XYZ file of C-alpha atoms in Angstrom:
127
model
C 0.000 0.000 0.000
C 1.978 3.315 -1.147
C 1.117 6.622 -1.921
C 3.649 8.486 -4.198
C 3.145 12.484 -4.198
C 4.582 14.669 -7.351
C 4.053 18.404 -8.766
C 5.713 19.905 -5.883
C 7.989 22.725 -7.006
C 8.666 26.514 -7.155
C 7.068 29.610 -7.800
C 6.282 33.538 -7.267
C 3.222 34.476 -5.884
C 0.027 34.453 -7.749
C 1.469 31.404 -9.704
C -0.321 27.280 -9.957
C 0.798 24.213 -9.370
C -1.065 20.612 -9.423
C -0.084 18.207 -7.213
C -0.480 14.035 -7.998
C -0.849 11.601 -5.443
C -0.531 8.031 -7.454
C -2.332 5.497 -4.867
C -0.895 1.477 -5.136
C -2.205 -1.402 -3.283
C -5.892 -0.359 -2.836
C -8.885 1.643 -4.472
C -9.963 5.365 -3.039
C -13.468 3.003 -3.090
C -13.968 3.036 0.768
C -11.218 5.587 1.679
C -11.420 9.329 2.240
C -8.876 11.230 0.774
C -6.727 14.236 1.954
C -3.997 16.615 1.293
C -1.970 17.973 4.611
C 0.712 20.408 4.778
C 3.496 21.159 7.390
C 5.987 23.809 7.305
C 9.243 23.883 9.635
C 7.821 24.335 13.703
C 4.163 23.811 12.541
C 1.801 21.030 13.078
C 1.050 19.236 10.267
C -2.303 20.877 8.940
C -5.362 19.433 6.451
C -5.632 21.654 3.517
C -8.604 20.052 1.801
C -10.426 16.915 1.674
C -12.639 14.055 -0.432
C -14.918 11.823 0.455
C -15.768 8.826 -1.333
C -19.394 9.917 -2.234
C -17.518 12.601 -3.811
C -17.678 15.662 -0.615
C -15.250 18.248 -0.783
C -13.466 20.225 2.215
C -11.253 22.638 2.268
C -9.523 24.397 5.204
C -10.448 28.418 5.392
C -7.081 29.753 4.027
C -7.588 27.933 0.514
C -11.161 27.358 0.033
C -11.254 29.802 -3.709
C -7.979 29.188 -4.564
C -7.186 25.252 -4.049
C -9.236 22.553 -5.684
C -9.101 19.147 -5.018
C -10.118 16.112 -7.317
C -9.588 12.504 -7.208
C -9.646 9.760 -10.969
C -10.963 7.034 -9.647
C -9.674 4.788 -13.034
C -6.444 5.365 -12.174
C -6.577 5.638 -8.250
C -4.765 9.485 -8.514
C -5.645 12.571 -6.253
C -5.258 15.771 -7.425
C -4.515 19.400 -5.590
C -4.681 22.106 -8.112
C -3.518 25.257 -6.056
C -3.770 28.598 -8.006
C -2.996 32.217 -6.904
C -0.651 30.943 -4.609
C 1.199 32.518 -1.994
C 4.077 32.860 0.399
C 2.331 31.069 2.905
C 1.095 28.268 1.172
C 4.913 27.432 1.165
C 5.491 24.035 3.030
C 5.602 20.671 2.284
C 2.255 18.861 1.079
C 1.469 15.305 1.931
C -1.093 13.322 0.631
C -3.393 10.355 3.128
C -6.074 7.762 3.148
C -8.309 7.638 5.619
C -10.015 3.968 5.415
C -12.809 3.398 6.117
C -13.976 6.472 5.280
C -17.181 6.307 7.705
C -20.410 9.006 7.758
C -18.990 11.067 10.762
C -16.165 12.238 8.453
C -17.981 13.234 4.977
C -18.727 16.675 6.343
C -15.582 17.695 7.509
C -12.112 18.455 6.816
C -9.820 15.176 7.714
C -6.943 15.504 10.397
C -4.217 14.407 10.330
C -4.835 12.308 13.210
C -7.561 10.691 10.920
C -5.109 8.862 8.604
C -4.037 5.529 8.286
C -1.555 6.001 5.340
C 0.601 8.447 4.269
C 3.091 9.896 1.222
C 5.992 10.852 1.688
C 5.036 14.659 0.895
C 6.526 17.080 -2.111
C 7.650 20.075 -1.176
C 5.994 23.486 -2.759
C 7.942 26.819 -2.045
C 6.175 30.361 -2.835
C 8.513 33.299 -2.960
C 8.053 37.012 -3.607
């Protein structure tokens, strides 16, 4: 079971970026799905979430600006993140949450909440 995060880059404020998260070893069938992020002396933080009936969250700070989107044929989770800025800089990680039961369609997954993780690309903003 792996999760395999790519997209991650560089780039001046007001710029995009889409980030993949290639799932192996199971189907996003009975998982929710989430992208964290963590910069240096920061908890790690959920930036926006899916839900396998298709329920989107998104933490305040991106909701306009970041959308997330899953391909269920090919088991890959998206994070398109436009008008970026400085401190969306950090490094993003990618999670399952399985099963992905009622009490967490409506909100925003934790990190606490996941069961498997990526081993996070790393998106820098500068000015």
């Amino acid at each position: 079971v792996h999760l395999v995060e790519s997209g991650g880059g560089s780039v001046q404020v007001g710029g995009s970026l889409r980030l993949s998260c290639a799932a192996s070893g199971f189907t996003f069938d009975n998982y929710c799905m989430g992208w964290f992020r963590q910069s240096p002396g920061k908890d790690r933080e959920g930036v926006a979430s899916i839900k396998n009936d298709g329920t989107k969250s998104y933490t305040d700070s991106v909701r306009g600006r970041f959308t997330i989107s899953q391909d269920n044929t090919k088991n890959i989770l998206f994070l398109q993140m436009n008008s970026l800025k400085p401190e969306d800089t950090a490094m993003y990680y990618c999670a399952a949450v399985g099963p992905c039961v009622s009490a967490l369609v409506f909100r925003l997954l934790a990190a606490s909440d996941a069961n498997i993780w990526g081993q996070g690309t790393q998106v820098t903003v500068s000015s």
